[in-house]
Structures are given as structure tokens and as C-alpha cells.
mmCIF file of C-alpha atoms in Angstrom:
data_model
loop_
_atom_site.group_PDB
_atom_site.id
_atom_site.type_symbol
_atom_site.label_atom_id
_atom_site.label_comp_id
_atom_site.label_asym_id
_atom_site.label_seq_id
_atom_site.Cartn_x
_atom_site.Cartn_y
_atom_site.Cartn_z
ATOM 1 C CA UNK A 959 76.986 173.852 88.371
ATOM 2 C CA UNK A 960 79.606 174.787 90.928
ATOM 3 C CA UNK A 961 82.999 173.067 91.178
ATOM 4 C CA UNK A 962 85.146 172.660 94.292
ATOM 5 C CA UNK A 963 88.751 173.850 94.166
ATOM 6 C CA UNK A 964 91.063 171.018 93.144
ATOM 7 C CA UNK A 965 92.794 170.651 96.544
ATOM 8 C CA UNK A 966 89.477 170.508 98.402
ATOM 9 C CA UNK A 967 88.109 167.979 95.906
ATOM 10 C CA UNK A 968 91.110 165.680 96.324
ATOM 11 C CA UNK A 969 90.866 165.924 100.093
ATOM 12 C CA UNK A 970 87.166 165.027 99.960
ATOM 13 C CA UNK A 971 87.909 161.982 97.766
ATOM 14 C CA UNK A 972 90.533 160.843 100.267
ATOM 15 C CA UNK A 973 88.071 161.147 103.175
ATOM 16 C CA UNK A 974 85.343 159.271 101.315
ATOM 17 C CA UNK A 975 87.765 156.501 100.417
ATOM 18 C CA UNK A 976 88.722 156.103 104.061
ATOM 19 C CA UNK A 977 85.116 156.018 105.237
ATOM 20 C CA UNK A 978 83.697 153.787 102.516
ATOM 21 C CA UNK A 979 86.360 151.086 102.435
ATOM 22 C CA UNK A 980 85.369 148.456 105.017
ATOM 23 C CA UNK A 981 87.823 147.781 107.801
ATOM 24 C CA UNK A 982 89.748 144.547 107.471
ATOM 25 C CA UNK A 983 88.206 141.824 109.602
ATOM 26 C CA UNK A 984 90.591 139.617 111.560
ATOM 27 C CA UNK A 985 90.705 136.030 110.344
ATOM 28 C CA UNK A 986 88.465 133.872 112.480
ATOM 29 C CA UNK A 987 89.634 130.367 113.307
ATOM 30 C CA UNK A 988 87.359 127.785 111.631
ATOM 31 C CA UNK A 989 87.255 125.798 114.885
ATOM 32 C CA UNK A 990 87.848 127.178 118.357
ATOM 33 C CA UNK A 991 90.483 125.285 120.294
ATOM 34 C CA UNK A 992 89.066 124.321 123.706
ATOM 35 C CA UNK A 993 92.409 124.153 125.496
ATOM 36 C CA UNK A 994 92.811 127.332 127.512
ATOM 37 C CA UNK A 995 95.919 128.637 129.257
ATOM 38 C CA UNK A 996 93.963 128.693 132.517
ATOM 39 C CA UNK A 997 93.986 124.877 132.622
ATOM 40 C CA UNK A 998 97.773 124.986 132.789
ATOM 41 C CA UNK A 999 100.224 122.326 131.754
ATOM 42 C CA UNK A 1000 99.760 118.596 131.638
ATOM 43 C CA UNK A 1001 101.007 117.271 134.956
ATOM 44 C CA UNK A 1002 104.210 115.255 135.118
ATOM 45 C CA UNK A 1003 103.423 111.536 135.112
ATOM 46 C CA UNK A 1004 105.633 108.495 135.544
ATOM 47 C CA UNK A 1005 105.225 106.242 132.529
ATOM 48 C CA UNK A 1006 108.158 103.863 132.109
ATOM 49 C CA UNK A 1007 107.973 101.855 128.904
ATOM 50 C CA UNK A 1008 107.455 98.125 128.957
ATOM 51 C CA UNK A 1009 109.446 95.904 126.597
ATOM 52 C CA UNK A 1010 107.874 95.665 123.155
ATOM 53 C CA UNK A 1011 109.443 92.225 122.794
ATOM 54 C CA UNK A 1012 110.692 89.851 125.461
ATOM 55 C CA UNK A 1013 112.799 86.785 124.760
ATOM 56 C CA UNK A 1014 112.012 87.166 121.078
ATOM 57 C CA UNK A 1015 108.259 87.094 121.777
ATOM 58 C CA UNK A 1016 106.194 90.167 120.733
ATOM 59 C CA UNK A 1017 104.580 91.975 123.648
ATOM 60 C CA UNK A 1018 102.964 94.742 121.647
ATOM 61 C CA UNK A 1019 99.640 94.522 123.443
ATOM 62 C CA UNK A 1020 101.275 94.803 126.864
ATOM 63 C CA UNK A 1021 103.298 97.743 125.581
ATOM 64 C CA UNK A 1022 100.216 99.594 124.344
ATOM 65 C CA UNK A 1023 98.157 98.769 127.408
ATOM 66 C CA UNK A 1024 100.795 100.415 129.585
ATOM 67 C CA UNK A 1025 100.847 103.524 127.389
ATOM 68 C CA UNK A 1026 97.049 103.821 127.369
ATOM 69 C CA UNK A 1027 96.949 103.451 131.149
ATOM 70 C CA UNK A 1028 99.326 106.399 131.449
ATOM 71 C CA UNK A 1029 97.306 108.425 128.948
ATOM 72 C CA UNK A 1030 94.093 107.764 130.892
ATOM 73 C CA UNK A 1031 95.655 108.848 134.170
ATOM 74 C CA UNK A 1032 97.360 111.938 132.805
ATOM 75 C CA UNK A 1033 94.474 113.359 130.780
ATOM 76 C CA UNK A 1034 91.850 112.507 133.410
ATOM 77 C CA UNK A 1035 93.776 114.637 135.905
ATOM 78 C CA UNK A 1036 94.031 117.494 133.398
ATOM 79 C CA UNK A 1037 90.295 117.387 132.628
ATOM 80 C CA UNK A 1038 89.433 117.337 136.323
ATOM 81 C CA UNK A 1039 91.596 120.383 136.945
ATOM 82 C CA UNK A 1040 89.911 122.172 134.044
ATOM 83 C CA UNK A 1041 86.451 121.250 135.339
ATOM 84 C CA UNK A 1042 85.518 119.057 132.384
ATOM 85 C CA UNK A 1043 83.879 115.634 132.377
ATOM 86 C CA UNK A 1044 86.226 112.879 131.249
ATOM 87 C CA UNK A 1045 85.452 109.481 129.759
ATOM 88 C CA UNK A 1046 88.092 106.933 128.923
ATOM 89 C CA UNK A 1047 88.094 105.641 125.361
ATOM 90 C CA UNK A 1048 87.192 102.080 124.529
ATOM 91 C CA UNK A 1049 90.303 100.250 123.320
ATOM 92 C CA UNK A 1050 90.362 97.367 120.858
ATOM 93 C CA UNK A 1051 93.426 95.310 119.948
ATOM 94 C CA UNK A 1052 93.683 93.239 116.761
ATOM 95 C CA UNK A 1053 96.293 90.648 115.891
ATOM 96 C CA UNK A 1054 95.647 91.380 112.224
ATOM 97 C CA UNK A 1055 93.486 93.900 110.341
ATOM 98 C CA UNK A 1056 89.941 92.637 109.728
ATOM 99 C CA UNK A 1057 87.437 93.333 106.983
ATOM 100 C CA UNK A 1058 85.426 95.727 109.153
ATOM 101 C CA UNK A 1059 85.996 97.662 112.344
ATOM 102 C CA UNK A 1060 83.640 99.954 114.252
ATOM 103 C CA UNK A 1061 80.948 99.059 111.719
ATOM 104 C CA UNK A 1062 82.908 100.307 108.691
ATOM 105 C CA UNK A 1063 85.531 98.826 106.333
ATOM 106 C CA UNK A 1064 89.003 98.701 107.824
ATOM 107 C CA UNK A 1065 90.800 101.904 106.687
ATOM 108 C CA UNK A 1066 93.312 101.163 103.965
ATOM 109 C CA UNK A 1067 96.953 101.823 104.837
ATOM 110 C CA UNK A 1068 96.016 102.669 108.428
ATOM 111 C CA UNK A 1069 98.181 101.775 111.374
ATOM 112 C CA UNK A 1070 96.406 102.676 114.593
ATOM 113 C CA UNK A 1071 93.295 104.866 114.396
ATOM 114 C CA UNK A 1072 90.367 106.272 116.330
ATOM 115 C CA UNK A 1073 86.709 105.473 115.649
ATOM 116 C CA UNK A 1074 85.077 108.794 116.492
ATOM 117 C CA UNK A 1075 81.461 107.658 116.408
ATOM 118 C CA UNK A 1076 82.181 104.890 118.935
ATOM 119 C CA UNK A 1077 84.895 106.548 120.993
ATOM 120 C CA UNK A 1078 87.209 103.637 120.297
ATOM 121 C CA UNK A 1079 90.958 103.412 119.899
ATOM 122 C CA UNK A 1080 91.953 100.664 117.470
ATOM 123 C CA UNK A 1081 95.446 99.191 117.720
ATOM 124 C CA UNK A 1082 96.681 96.504 115.305
ATOM 125 C CA UNK A 1083 99.387 94.515 117.074
ATOM 126 C CA UNK A 1084 101.281 93.840 113.869
ATOM 127 C CA UNK A 1085 102.657 95.962 111.061
ATOM 128 C CA UNK A 1086 105.604 98.214 110.480
ATOM 129 C CA UNK A 1087 104.333 100.883 112.842
ATOM 130 C CA UNK A 1088 104.953 98.689 115.912
ATOM 131 C CA UNK A 1089 106.620 95.324 115.189
ATOM 132 C CA UNK A 1090 110.276 95.013 116.222
ATOM 133 C CA UNK A 1091 110.636 98.749 116.782
ATOM 134 C CA UNK A 1092 113.072 100.133 119.280
ATOM 135 C CA UNK A 1093 112.178 103.794 118.847
ATOM 136 C CA UNK A 1094 109.360 105.812 120.408
ATOM 137 C CA UNK A 1095 107.191 105.872 117.298
ATOM 138 C CA UNK A 1096 104.537 103.418 118.633
ATOM 139 C CA UNK A 1097 104.368 105.484 121.835
ATOM 140 C CA UNK A 1098 103.839 108.661 119.832
ATOM 141 C CA UNK A 1099 101.215 107.060 117.560
ATOM 142 C CA UNK A 1100 99.204 105.863 120.573
ATOM 143 C CA UNK A 1101 99.342 109.367 122.074
ATOM 144 C CA UNK A 1102 98.291 110.892 118.726
ATOM 145 C CA UNK A 1103 95.214 108.676 118.433
ATOM 146 C CA UNK A 1104 94.374 109.443 122.048
ATOM 147 C CA UNK A 1105 94.544 113.104 121.060
ATOM 148 C CA UNK A 1106 91.644 112.472 118.693
ATOM 149 C CA UNK A 1107 89.667 111.125 121.645
ATOM 150 C CA UNK A 1108 90.325 114.367 123.514
ATOM 151 C CA UNK A 1109 89.203 116.372 120.476
ATOM 152 C CA UNK A 1110 86.019 114.343 120.363
ATOM 153 C CA UNK A 1111 85.374 114.820 124.090
ATOM 154 C CA UNK A 1112 85.713 118.598 123.819
ATOM 155 C CA UNK A 1113 83.659 119.163 120.670
ATOM 156 C CA UNK A 1114 86.526 119.786 118.248
ATOM 157 C CA UNK A 1115 85.498 116.875 116.037
ATOM 158 C CA UNK A 1116 81.893 118.061 115.932
ATOM 159 C CA UNK A 1117 82.908 121.575 114.855
ATOM 160 C CA UNK A 1118 85.367 120.233 112.308
ATOM 161 C CA UNK A 1119 82.824 117.815 110.839
ATOM 162 C CA UNK A 1120 80.315 120.639 110.380
ATOM 163 C CA UNK A 1121 82.800 122.394 108.100
ATOM 164 C CA UNK A 1122 84.485 119.482 106.392
ATOM 165 C CA UNK A 1123 82.492 119.812 103.144
ATOM 166 C CA UNK A 1124 84.242 123.092 102.430
ATOM 167 C CA UNK A 1125 87.651 121.511 103.011
ATOM 168 C CA UNK A 1126 88.540 120.991 99.354
ATOM 169 C CA UNK A 1127 92.264 121.500 99.857
ATOM 170 C CA UNK A 1128 92.460 119.394 103.018
ATOM 171 C CA UNK A 1129 93.579 122.270 105.238
ATOM 172 C CA UNK A 1130 90.975 121.636 107.943
ATOM 173 C CA UNK A 1131 91.897 117.958 107.980
ATOM 174 C CA UNK A 1132 95.532 118.888 108.490
ATOM 175 C CA UNK A 1133 94.665 121.288 111.317
ATOM 176 C CA UNK A 1134 92.719 118.468 112.965
ATOM 177 C CA UNK A 1135 95.526 115.926 112.610
ATOM 178 C CA UNK A 1136 98.315 118.318 113.527
ATOM 179 C CA UNK A 1137 96.543 119.246 116.735
ATOM 180 C CA UNK A 1138 96.629 115.557 117.666
ATOM 181 C CA UNK A 1139 100.362 115.523 116.824
ATOM 182 C CA UNK A 1140 100.876 118.476 119.146
ATOM 183 C CA UNK A 1141 98.864 116.851 121.942
ATOM 184 C CA UNK A 1142 101.003 113.736 121.595
ATOM 185 C CA UNK A 1143 104.028 115.981 122.030
ATOM 186 C CA UNK A 1144 102.485 117.476 125.179
ATOM 187 C CA UNK A 1145 102.092 114.003 126.639
ATOM 188 C CA UNK A 1146 105.609 112.968 125.668
ATOM 189 C CA UNK A 1147 106.975 116.082 127.334
ATOM 190 C CA UNK A 1148 105.058 115.345 130.526
ATOM 191 C CA UNK A 1149 106.394 111.788 130.873
ATOM 192 C CA UNK A 1150 109.830 112.153 129.281
ATOM 193 C CA UNK A 1151 111.853 112.019 132.474
ATOM 194 C CA UNK A 1152 110.362 108.611 133.323
ATOM 195 C CA UNK A 1153 111.005 107.006 129.943
ATOM 196 C CA UNK A 1154 114.710 106.479 130.365
ATOM 197 C CA UNK A 1155 115.317 107.738 126.839
ATOM 198 C CA UNK A 1156 118.074 109.965 125.492
ATOM 199 C CA UNK A 1157 118.319 112.926 123.131
ATOM 200 C CA UNK A 1158 119.289 110.436 120.451
ATOM 201 C CA UNK A 1159 115.932 108.700 120.963
ATOM 202 C CA UNK A 1160 114.164 112.050 120.613
ATOM 203 C CA UNK A 1161 116.022 112.747 117.364
ATOM 204 C CA UNK A 1162 115.046 109.284 116.076
ATOM 205 C CA UNK A 1163 111.390 109.990 116.852
ATOM 206 C CA UNK A 1164 111.555 113.286 114.969
ATOM 207 C CA UNK A 1165 113.034 111.437 111.981
ATOM 208 C CA UNK A 1166 110.259 108.823 112.083
ATOM 209 C CA UNK A 1167 107.617 111.540 112.369
ATOM 210 C CA UNK A 1168 109.149 113.469 109.482
ATOM 211 C CA UNK A 1169 109.067 110.314 107.352
ATOM 212 C CA UNK A 1170 105.346 109.858 108.122
ATOM 213 C CA UNK A 1171 104.399 113.158 106.499
ATOM 214 C CA UNK A 1172 102.921 113.617 103.059
ATOM 215 C CA UNK A 1173 104.862 115.857 100.700
ATOM 216 C CA UNK A 1174 102.487 115.945 97.735
ATOM 217 C CA UNK A 1175 98.798 115.909 96.968
ATOM 218 C CA UNK A 1176 96.175 116.002 99.695
ATOM 219 C CA UNK A 1177 98.699 115.719 102.581
ATOM 220 C CA UNK A 1178 95.998 114.695 105.073
ATOM 221 C CA UNK A 1179 98.379 114.878 108.041
ATOM 222 C CA UNK A 1180 100.705 117.588 106.769
ATOM 223 C CA UNK A 1181 104.236 117.605 105.463
ATOM 224 C CA UNK A 1182 106.902 115.850 107.466
ATOM 225 C CA UNK A 1183 108.450 119.122 108.599
ATOM 226 C CA UNK A 1184 105.030 120.415 109.652
ATOM 227 C CA UNK A 1185 104.318 117.320 111.727
ATOM 228 C CA UNK A 1186 107.692 117.681 113.419
ATOM 229 C CA UNK A 1187 107.004 121.362 114.145
ATOM 230 C CA UNK A 1188 103.766 120.638 116.036
ATOM 231 C CA UNK A 1189 105.167 117.599 117.849
ATOM 232 C CA UNK A 1190 108.104 119.687 119.082
ATOM 233 C CA UNK A 1191 105.828 122.595 119.979
ATOM 234 C CA UNK A 1192 103.698 120.397 122.242
ATOM 235 C CA UNK A 1193 106.743 118.657 123.721
ATOM 236 C CA UNK A 1194 108.448 121.906 124.659
ATOM 237 C CA UNK A 1195 105.358 123.636 126.026
ATOM 238 C CA UNK A 1196 103.877 120.608 127.871
ATOM 239 C CA UNK A 1197 100.674 122.639 127.612
ATOM 240 C CA UNK A 1198 97.645 121.771 125.455
ATOM 241 C CA UNK A 1199 97.002 125.489 124.938
ATOM 242 C CA UNK A 1200 100.069 125.510 122.653
ATOM 243 C CA UNK A 1201 98.200 123.194 120.275
ATOM 244 C CA UNK A 1202 95.867 125.728 118.677
ATOM 245 C CA UNK A 1203 96.438 124.663 115.089
ATOM 246 C CA UNK A 1204 93.084 126.187 114.177
ATOM 247 C CA UNK A 1205 94.238 129.794 114.462
ATOM 248 C CA UNK A 1206 97.718 129.130 113.073
ATOM 249 C CA UNK A 1207 98.639 130.639 109.685
ATOM 250 C CA UNK A 1208 98.280 128.394 106.651
ATOM 251 C CA UNK A 1209 102.060 128.123 106.333
ATOM 252 C CA UNK A 1210 102.183 126.303 109.688
ATOM 253 C CA UNK A 1211 99.683 123.637 108.611
ATOM 254 C CA UNK A 1212 101.039 122.892 105.147
#
């Protein structure tokens, strides 16, 4: 048996190690975000708020109807520019939560929500999320739920649902919800100049959003700081392409 000189043997081992170790594969996003940079920003839209109460009488439905009208107009224009078909969501308003909605039990602890299978936005007209509020939180919540409608229209929900069984730690769920937070920020940024609000109002909304986060356990919508991060990201960019939570590192969707 012949032996190679030590230096040649070590060099050969080094070469083999380089060849045989597989190259690191870039992390693939579990869901591809459909919002491309080519579609540009969400166009500026005038969307002055209506009074949420008037003369002591709640006008929550009128408030939400005005917001949804603006959302329809703004996103329809964006979809048209991108060359995508657009369908408005069905909208249902409830004075009080009922036993069932969209054919299923009313979600426990839910404020507003989106019925994906029926393309329906559901808005309770009572509850802490909207009654007697003077901040922009109801506006943001409506835009968030509308974001889920956009995700459904563009196949994000379908791709997410196909992978949800592997989502034991809730990370995919958070990516899904945080994208809707970011899209709500995009809309807020596009209409901000028409709202007649101040920087103090923006700070109050960030505080309310931070308080809506989950700090322990499953954290279905993310920590408060994480929700604020994506809301601000969308608001500053005014571009849906900034809302690619799917390719973001895990630390950004905690």
C-alpha cells in the first residue's frame, strides 16, 4: 500500500470537503407575496373621516361605510393599474355579535373580522374596538380586515392555508396577519393628508396597535412592537411591495 505525503493528503482532504459539502440553499419564503414593485405605490386618495358619534348618538355604521368606500376606491385603482381583476368584498354590519356568522360560530373575542370563504367583512357596531373612540384605531382595524380581502383576492390565503398544518409555532399565522397590518399602514399613508389628523393622533394609533399585540403564547398577530413595526413600514412606504412579511426574518414576525 502506498501513502501520500502528509501535505498532499491534507490538501486532498480539504478539496474533498469543499466538493462534498452541499452549498447552502437560500431560505425560500413559505408564501410568495404578490405585491410587486412594478405596481408602484397606492395612489393618494381623499378620505375624510365622518363623525363616529353625533349629538351623543353612535354613528359607527356611517363611519365604517365611509372608510370601506375609500378602501374600495383606492384598492380598485391599484389593482387596475397592476392588471389584476378586482372584486369588492361583501360587508355585513351587526349591532351585536350573534351566535353564528358566515355559517360558523361567531369568533370568540373578535372585534371586526373577515370571512375568507365568503369574501365578507364583518363589522360589529358595538364593543371597545369602536364605541366612543376618538382615535384612529377603528379606521386601522377596518383597513386591516380589508387587507385580508386583498390577500384572498391574490391567492395569499390559498397558499397560506395549504401550509397551515405545519404552522405549529404560529409563525405563518403571524406573517399572514402582519401583512394585513402593513397593508393597513399603506392605506393610512395614502389618505393621511385628508384625515385632518396630527402627529399626536399617529402616536395614539401606534400605542393602541402596540396594546393589541400578544406578548406570550401563540401570539397569533405578533407582539405589540412587531405589529407597530409593520404598520409603520407600510405607512412610510405607501407601497404594498413593502409588505412582504413572508420573506422577512423570523425576528421581524415575532
